[in-house]
mmCIF file of C-alpha atoms in Angstrom:
data_model
loop_
_atom_site.group_PDB
_atom_site.id
_atom_site.type_symbol
_atom_site.label_atom_id
_atom_site.label_comp_id
_atom_site.label_asym_id
_atom_site.label_seq_id
_atom_site.Cartn_x
_atom_site.Cartn_y
_atom_site.Cartn_z
ATOM 1 C CA MET A 242 -98.683 33.970 65.832
ATOM 2 C CA GLN A 243 -97.031 30.555 66.644
ATOM 3 C CA LEU A 244 -98.974 27.767 68.382
ATOM 4 C CA PRO A 245 -97.344 26.439 71.711
ATOM 5 C CA LEU A 246 -96.318 22.952 70.880
ATOM 6 C CA PRO A 247 -98.619 20.397 72.362
ATOM 7 C CA SER A 248 -97.659 17.634 74.736
ATOM 8 C CA ALA A 249 -95.477 14.828 73.446
ATOM 9 C CA ASN A 250 -97.774 12.277 75.062
ATOM 10 C CA PRO A 251 -100.359 11.280 72.338
ATOM 11 C CA SER A 252 -102.701 9.846 74.859
ATOM 12 C CA ARG A 253 -103.147 13.637 76.377
ATOM 13 C CA ARG A 254 -105.496 16.263 75.141
ATOM 14 C CA SER A 255 -105.262 19.866 75.790
ATOM 15 C CA VAL A 256 -106.551 23.298 75.101
ATOM 16 C CA LEU A 257 -104.085 25.941 73.898
ATOM 17 C CA PRO A 258 -104.051 29.186 75.167
ATOM 18 C CA MET A 259 -106.282 30.450 72.037
ATOM 19 C CA PRO A 260 -109.542 28.896 71.003
ATOM 20 C CA TYR A 261 -108.161 25.412 69.924
ATOM 21 C CA PHE A 262 -108.331 22.105 71.061
ATOM 22 C CA VAL A 263 -105.522 19.461 70.516
ATOM 23 C CA THR A 264 -106.925 15.815 69.894
ATOM 24 C CA GLU A 265 -105.212 12.941 70.974
ATOM 25 C CA ASP A 266 -103.466 12.102 67.855
ATOM 26 C CA GLN A 267 -102.228 16.089 68.124
ATOM 27 C CA THR A 268 -104.487 17.668 65.407
ATOM 28 C CA PRO A 269 -105.509 21.224 66.464
ATOM 29 C CA ILE A 270 -109.126 21.742 66.398
ATOM 30 C CA TYR A 271 -110.060 25.614 66.190
ATOM 31 C CA PHE A 272 -113.616 26.234 68.105
ATOM 32 C CA ALA A 273 -115.930 29.492 68.605
ATOM 33 C CA ASP A 274 -116.994 29.136 72.344
ATOM 34 C CA GLU A 275 -119.917 32.127 73.222
ATOM 35 C CA GLY A 276 -122.379 32.740 75.825
ATOM 36 C CA PRO A 277 -122.445 31.841 79.587
ATOM 37 C CA ARG A 278 -120.022 29.665 80.949
ATOM 38 C CA SER A 279 -122.178 26.378 81.810
ATOM 39 C CA ALA A 280 -121.971 22.608 81.332
ATOM 40 C CA GLU A 281 -125.136 23.131 79.165
ATOM 41 C CA ALA A 282 -124.709 24.040 75.528
ATOM 42 C CA ILE A 283 -125.672 24.223 71.816
ATOM 43 C CA PHE A 284 -123.054 22.641 69.831
ATOM 44 C CA LEU A 285 -122.898 23.321 66.246
ATOM 45 C CA ILE A 286 -121.148 21.050 63.388
ATOM 46 C CA HIS A 287 -120.908 22.955 60.006
ATOM 47 C CA GLY A 288 -121.305 21.494 56.819
ATOM 48 C CA GLU A 289 -118.988 20.486 54.080
ATOM 49 C CA PRO A 290 -116.521 21.961 53.034
ATOM 50 C CA CYS A 291 -117.568 24.732 54.889
ATOM 51 C CA ASN A 292 -116.572 25.900 58.418
ATOM 52 C CA SER A 293 -117.909 27.610 61.720
ATOM 53 C CA LEU A 294 -117.830 30.900 59.887
ATOM 54 C CA PHE A 295 -121.031 29.860 58.139
ATOM 55 C CA TRP A 296 -123.051 30.043 61.561
ATOM 56 C CA GLN A 297 -122.159 33.488 62.219
ATOM 57 C CA LYS A 298 -125.827 34.633 61.727
ATOM 58 C CA ASN A 299 -126.796 32.331 64.368
ATOM 59 C CA ILE A 300 -123.956 32.270 67.033
ATOM 60 C CA GLY A 301 -124.809 35.806 68.575
ATOM 61 C CA GLU A 302 -128.503 35.009 68.991
ATOM 62 C CA LEU A 303 -128.148 31.830 70.314
ATOM 63 C CA SER A 304 -125.613 32.898 72.751
ATOM 64 C CA ARG A 305 -128.134 35.074 74.377
ATOM 65 C CA SER A 306 -129.575 32.538 75.906
ATOM 66 C CA TYR A 307 -127.079 29.379 76.148
ATOM 67 C CA ARG A 308 -123.621 28.743 75.693
ATOM 68 C CA VAL A 309 -122.713 27.871 71.749
ATOM 69 C CA VAL A 310 -119.712 26.070 70.843
ATOM 70 C CA ALA A 311 -118.986 26.256 67.281
ATOM 71 C CA MET A 312 -115.832 23.927 65.758
ATOM 72 C CA ASP A 313 -114.252 23.847 62.670
ATOM 73 C CA ILE A 314 -114.103 19.890 61.471
ATOM 74 C CA ARG A 315 -110.500 18.890 61.336
ATOM 75 C CA GLY A 316 -109.058 20.064 57.896
ATOM 76 C CA ARG A 317 -111.357 22.735 57.501
ATOM 77 C CA GLY A 318 -111.258 26.498 58.425
ATOM 78 C CA GLN A 319 -108.690 27.305 60.978
ATOM 79 C CA SER A 320 -108.229 23.880 62.365
ATOM 80 C CA GLY A 321 -105.278 21.688 61.710
ATOM 81 C CA LYS A 322 -104.846 20.334 57.824
ATOM 82 C CA ALA A 323 -103.498 16.656 59.311
ATOM 83 C CA GLU A 324 -103.581 14.090 56.432
ATOM 84 C CA HIS A 325 -104.903 11.443 58.716
ATOM 85 C CA GLY A 326 -108.188 10.917 60.456
ATOM 86 C CA HIS A 327 -110.464 11.937 57.707
ATOM 87 C CA THR A 328 -113.698 9.705 58.687
ATOM 88 C CA LEU A 329 -116.840 10.494 60.285
ATOM 89 C CA GLY A 330 -116.236 8.304 62.901
ATOM 90 C CA GLN A 331 -113.014 10.229 64.014
ATOM 91 C CA TYR A 332 -115.001 13.560 63.537
ATOM 92 C CA GLY A 333 -117.270 12.488 65.702
ATOM 93 C CA ARG A 334 -114.484 11.618 68.345
ATOM 94 C CA ASP A 335 -113.489 14.781 67.935
ATOM 95 C CA VAL A 336 -116.523 16.267 68.831
ATOM 96 C CA ARG A 337 -116.613 14.236 71.740
ATOM 97 C CA GLY A 338 -113.110 15.002 72.914
ATOM 98 C CA LEU A 339 -113.675 18.720 72.619
ATOM 99 C CA MET A 340 -117.000 18.307 74.643
ATOM 100 C CA GLU A 341 -115.034 16.622 77.421
ATOM 101 C CA THR A 342 -112.536 19.203 77.608
ATOM 102 C CA LEU A 343 -114.828 21.844 78.059
ATOM 103 C CA GLY A 344 -116.739 19.886 80.451
ATOM 104 C CA LEU A 345 -120.129 19.956 78.399
ATOM 105 C CA THR A 346 -122.437 17.322 80.028
ATOM 106 C CA ARG A 347 -125.592 18.362 78.535
ATOM 107 C CA VAL A 348 -125.800 19.357 74.827
ATOM 108 C CA VAL A 349 -127.907 19.919 72.095
ATOM 109 C CA LEU A 350 -125.919 18.718 69.090
ATOM 110 C CA VAL A 351 -126.691 20.551 65.754
ATOM 111 C CA GLY A 352 -125.504 19.393 62.331
ATOM 112 C CA TRP A 353 -125.962 21.062 59.121
ATOM 113 C CA SER A 354 -125.271 19.135 56.031
ATOM 114 C CA LEU A 355 -122.640 16.653 56.410
ATOM 115 C CA GLY A 356 -122.272 17.914 59.957
ATOM 116 C CA SER A 357 -125.588 15.739 60.779
ATOM 117 C CA ALA A 358 -123.411 12.655 59.519
ATOM 118 C CA VAL A 359 -121.016 13.669 61.958
ATOM 119 C CA GLY A 360 -123.566 13.569 64.623
ATOM 120 C CA TRP A 361 -125.224 10.396 63.545
ATOM 121 C CA ARG A 362 -121.598 8.835 63.976
ATOM 122 C CA TYR A 363 -121.166 10.482 67.355
ATOM 123 C CA ILE A 364 -124.384 8.771 68.289
ATOM 124 C CA GLU A 365 -123.270 5.364 66.856
ATOM 125 C CA GLN A 366 -120.223 5.488 68.900
ATOM 126 C CA PHE A 367 -121.625 7.288 72.252
ATOM 127 C CA GLY A 368 -125.275 6.593 72.039
ATOM 128 C CA SER A 369 -126.961 9.769 73.775
ATOM 129 C CA ASP A 370 -124.478 10.327 76.404
ATOM 130 C CA ARG A 371 -124.131 14.024 76.893
ATOM 131 C CA LEU A 372 -126.780 14.970 74.561
ATOM 132 C CA CYS A 373 -130.448 16.031 75.256
ATOM 133 C CA GLY A 374 -131.359 16.501 71.521
ATOM 134 C CA PHE A 375 -130.217 16.363 68.199
ATOM 135 C CA VAL A 376 -131.212 18.625 65.391
ATOM 136 C CA ASN A 377 -130.535 17.707 61.711
ATOM 137 C CA VAL A 378 -130.412 20.733 59.404
ATOM 138 C CA ASP A 379 -131.116 19.469 55.743
ATOM 139 C CA GLN A 380 -129.099 16.369 55.325
ATOM 140 C CA SER A 381 -130.633 13.072 54.372
ATOM 141 C CA PRO A 382 -129.587 9.915 56.418
ATOM 142 C CA TYR A 383 -129.287 8.137 52.839
ATOM 143 C CA ARG A 384 -127.965 9.688 49.921
ATOM 144 C CA TYR A 385 -126.843 6.875 47.606
ATOM 145 C CA VAL A 386 -128.097 7.329 44.112
ATOM 146 C CA SER A 387 -125.789 5.348 41.688
ATOM 147 C CA GLU A 388 -122.260 4.591 41.173
ATOM 148 C CA GLN A 389 -122.128 6.810 38.149
ATOM 149 C CA ASN A 390 -123.891 9.975 40.127
ATOM 150 C CA LEU A 391 -120.993 9.240 42.764
ATOM 151 C CA GLU A 392 -118.101 9.330 40.329
ATOM 152 C CA GLU A 393 -119.489 12.567 38.732
ATOM 153 C CA ARG A 394 -119.553 14.206 42.053
ATOM 154 C CA LEU A 395 -116.159 13.028 42.984
ATOM 155 C CA THR A 396 -114.977 14.634 40.126
ATOM 156 C CA LYS A 397 -116.414 17.699 40.708
ATOM 157 C CA ALA A 398 -114.769 17.536 44.350
ATOM 158 C CA LYS A 399 -111.239 16.784 42.759
ATOM 159 C CA GLU A 400 -111.325 19.141 39.788
ATOM 160 C CA ASN A 401 -112.071 22.897 39.281
ATOM 161 C CA ARG A 402 -113.252 22.971 42.862
ATOM 162 C CA LEU A 403 -113.256 27.069 42.774
ATOM 163 C CA GLN A 404 -115.766 26.695 40.056
ATOM 164 C CA ASN A 405 -117.563 24.092 41.456
ATOM 165 C CA HIS A 406 -117.658 25.514 44.706
ATOM 166 C CA ARG A 407 -119.197 28.786 43.370
ATOM 167 C CA ALA A 408 -121.904 26.872 41.294
ATOM 168 C CA ALA A 409 -123.182 25.113 44.398
ATOM 169 C CA MET A 410 -123.391 28.446 46.305
ATOM 170 C CA ILE A 411 -125.217 29.777 43.829
ATOM 171 C CA GLY A 412 -127.701 26.937 43.825
ATOM 172 C CA TYR A 413 -128.095 27.292 47.249
ATOM 173 C CA PHE A 414 -128.979 30.893 47.020
ATOM 174 C CA GLY A 415 -131.359 30.003 44.198
ATOM 175 C CA ASP A 416 -133.347 33.182 43.043
ATOM 176 C CA ALA A 417 -131.184 35.579 45.375
ATOM 177 C CA ALA A 418 -127.846 34.670 44.175
ATOM 178 C CA ALA A 419 -127.437 37.727 42.164
ATOM 179 C CA GLU A 420 -127.898 40.185 45.159
ATOM 180 C CA ASN A 421 -125.806 38.022 47.134
ATOM 181 C CA GLU A 422 -122.722 37.971 44.852
ATOM 182 C CA ASP A 423 -120.165 39.132 47.392
ATOM 183 C CA VAL A 424 -121.448 36.473 50.103
ATOM 184 C CA ILE A 425 -121.022 33.771 47.269
ATOM 185 C CA GLN A 426 -117.469 34.777 46.713
ATOM 186 C CA TRP A 427 -116.799 34.807 50.435
ATOM 187 C CA MET A 428 -118.109 31.384 50.836
ATOM 188 C CA THR A 429 -116.530 29.913 47.809
ATOM 189 C CA TYR A 430 -112.915 30.901 49.009
ATOM 190 C CA GLU A 431 -113.978 29.775 52.527
ATOM 191 C CA CYS A 432 -114.420 26.397 51.184
ATOM 192 C CA MET A 433 -111.143 26.488 49.151
ATOM 193 C CA LYS A 434 -109.525 26.218 52.858
ATOM 194 C CA THR A 435 -110.669 22.668 53.095
ATOM 195 C CA HIS A 436 -108.016 20.041 51.951
ATOM 196 C CA THR A 437 -109.266 18.140 48.637
ATOM 197 C CA HIS A 438 -108.233 14.933 50.217
ATOM 198 C CA SER A 439 -110.261 15.157 53.338
ATOM 199 C CA TYR A 440 -113.222 16.606 51.283
ATOM 200 C CA VAL A 441 -113.299 13.639 48.876
ATOM 201 C CA SER A 442 -112.811 11.179 51.848
ATOM 202 C CA VAL A 443 -115.871 12.056 54.014
ATOM 203 C CA PHE A 444 -117.996 13.070 50.929
ATOM 204 C CA THR A 445 -117.673 9.396 49.870
ATOM 205 C CA GLU A 446 -118.387 7.994 53.056
ATOM 206 C CA ALA A 447 -121.434 9.970 53.757
ATOM 207 C CA TYR A 448 -122.819 9.159 50.152
ATOM 208 C CA VAL A 449 -122.562 5.485 50.690
ATOM 209 C CA THR A 450 -123.345 4.958 54.332
ATOM 210 C CA ASP A 451 -127.336 4.379 55.342
ATOM 211 C CA PHE A 452 -127.822 6.309 58.475
ATOM 212 C CA ARG A 453 -131.735 5.006 58.304
ATOM 213 C CA PRO A 454 -131.394 2.095 60.786
ATOM 214 C CA LEU A 455 -129.722 4.229 63.488
ATOM 215 C CA LEU A 456 -133.103 6.613 63.796
ATOM 216 C CA PRO A 457 -135.276 4.273 66.310
ATOM 217 C CA ALA A 458 -132.455 4.012 68.232
ATOM 218 C CA ILE A 459 -131.898 7.524 69.003
ATOM 219 C CA GLY A 460 -133.784 7.925 72.351
ATOM 220 C CA ILE A 461 -133.540 11.821 72.504
ATOM 221 C CA PRO A 462 -135.722 14.436 70.937
ATOM 222 C CA THR A 463 -134.777 15.291 67.283
ATOM 223 C CA GLN A 464 -135.415 18.055 65.041
ATOM 224 C CA THR A 465 -135.202 18.037 61.366
ATOM 225 C CA HIS A 466 -134.954 21.228 59.380
ATOM 226 C CA TYR A 467 -135.549 21.069 55.518
ATOM 227 C CA ALA A 468 -136.557 23.370 52.725
ATOM 228 C CA SER A 469 -138.630 24.024 49.554
ATOM 229 C CA PHE A 470 -135.206 23.474 47.388
ATOM 230 C CA GLY A 471 -132.964 21.819 50.167
ATOM 231 C CA ALA A 472 -131.138 18.592 50.146
ATOM 232 C CA VAL A 473 -133.835 16.464 51.901
ATOM 233 C CA LYS A 474 -136.832 15.868 50.010
ATOM 234 C CA PRO A 475 -140.334 15.643 52.007
ATOM 235 C CA GLU A 476 -140.579 11.789 51.736
ATOM 236 C CA MET A 477 -137.289 11.492 53.389
ATOM 237 C CA VAL A 478 -138.517 13.921 55.890
ATOM 238 C CA LYS A 479 -141.474 11.683 56.806
ATOM 239 C CA TYR A 480 -139.496 8.649 56.722
ATOM 240 C CA ILE A 481 -137.353 10.373 59.460
ATOM 241 C CA SER A 482 -140.552 11.209 61.708
ATOM 242 C CA GLU A 483 -142.049 8.122 61.237
ATOM 243 C CA HIS A 484 -138.637 6.033 62.338
ATOM 244 C CA SER A 485 -137.546 8.324 65.108
ATOM 245 C CA THR A 486 -139.095 8.066 68.888
ATOM 246 C CA GLN A 487 -139.438 11.751 69.408
ATOM 247 C CA SER A 488 -139.124 13.598 66.259
ATOM 248 C CA GLU A 489 -140.466 17.223 64.745
ATOM 249 C CA ALA A 490 -139.909 18.925 61.367
ATOM 250 C CA ILE A 491 -139.563 22.579 60.446
ATOM 251 C CA PHE A 492 -140.132 23.530 56.933
ATOM 252 C CA TYR A 493 -138.629 26.646 55.173
ATOM 253 C CA ASP A 494 -140.242 27.878 51.982
ATOM 254 C CA ASP A 495 -138.482 29.904 49.432
ATOM 255 C CA CYS A 496 -135.310 28.647 50.665
ATOM 256 C CA GLY A 497 -132.154 26.257 49.798
ATOM 257 C CA HIS A 498 -129.612 24.254 51.741
ATOM 258 C CA LEU A 499 -128.204 27.412 53.403
ATOM 259 C CA ILE A 500 -131.369 27.500 55.878
ATOM 260 C CA PRO A 501 -129.175 28.938 58.784
ATOM 261 C CA TRP A 502 -127.732 31.367 56.940
ATOM 262 C CA ALA A 503 -130.691 32.201 54.394
ATOM 263 C CA GLN A 504 -133.598 32.204 57.185
ATOM 264 C CA PRO A 505 -131.581 32.732 60.368
ATOM 265 C CA ARG A 506 -134.449 34.582 62.359
ATOM 266 C CA LYS A 507 -136.604 31.680 61.971
ATOM 267 C CA PHE A 508 -134.088 28.960 62.249
ATOM 268 C CA ASN A 509 -132.699 30.747 65.598
ATOM 269 C CA GLU A 510 -136.086 30.830 66.994
ATOM 270 C CA GLU A 511 -136.744 27.324 66.064
ATOM 271 C CA LEU A 512 -134.033 26.059 67.808
ATOM 272 C CA LEU A 513 -134.255 27.913 70.630
ATOM 273 C CA LYS A 514 -137.844 26.537 71.072
ATOM 274 C CA PHE A 515 -136.537 22.841 70.499
ATOM 275 C CA CYS A 516 -133.699 23.498 73.225
ATOM 276 C CA ARG A 517 -136.151 24.405 75.536
ATOM 277 C CA LYS A 518 -138.370 21.345 74.873
ATOM 278 C CA ALA A 519 -135.410 19.063 75.161
ATOM 279 C CA GLY A 520 -134.719 20.375 78.657
ATOM 280 C CA LEU A 521 -131.383 22.242 77.972
#
């Protein structure tokens, strides 16, 4: 189906007659919007290089209680594959633009993996405006190890992507990988929808950026989800808790980086409890 042409005026945002929002720089952003129509919502930002389909075990249950919005970050999934705007700051502005367009004024912002880095960039730019809570799902606020490690990871991001995404998904599932072969194959193909340029750009930015100084300034309730073989180490979870004003941590045993997918029942329950405590 051909999309209607957006306005020629780049200062205008619009919602197309499908689940698309057009940014000020004319990039179409796909989003799912489920549950009761309200100015209050759970806003889900997926990990990298994934898309909003990775929330499919969560949206249905969460939308029984709240409006749930899940966007495909520009360059991912069904969103426009623009060559420009691939910074965490721009992604944060895309989130803001969609909130404004949908009239969301009270939001629990949930970032999984790199989605949390997008959330932190949002908070850097807009503070807690429109937010009543922030949830970090398995993302460290500081990921830097070494230049050598960065170069090795960038090489994997640029070369043999299909093979490397598959290896990453197998690692995320751990001992359960064999019984999830069909899911791993599907997830790998979904990751390939992300343009390599955008993937490399924001991966590099997220890898070298230190968000730890931002934590004490987040003046809303926060929650961190981490797993036994996930991406965030217990010592970093402790650091986050000690340097955040209103923080709690949720641990998942026998689980990797795919927390919302691998343990959806617990994840959904804990997120809903947090939303109630945050006053959503």
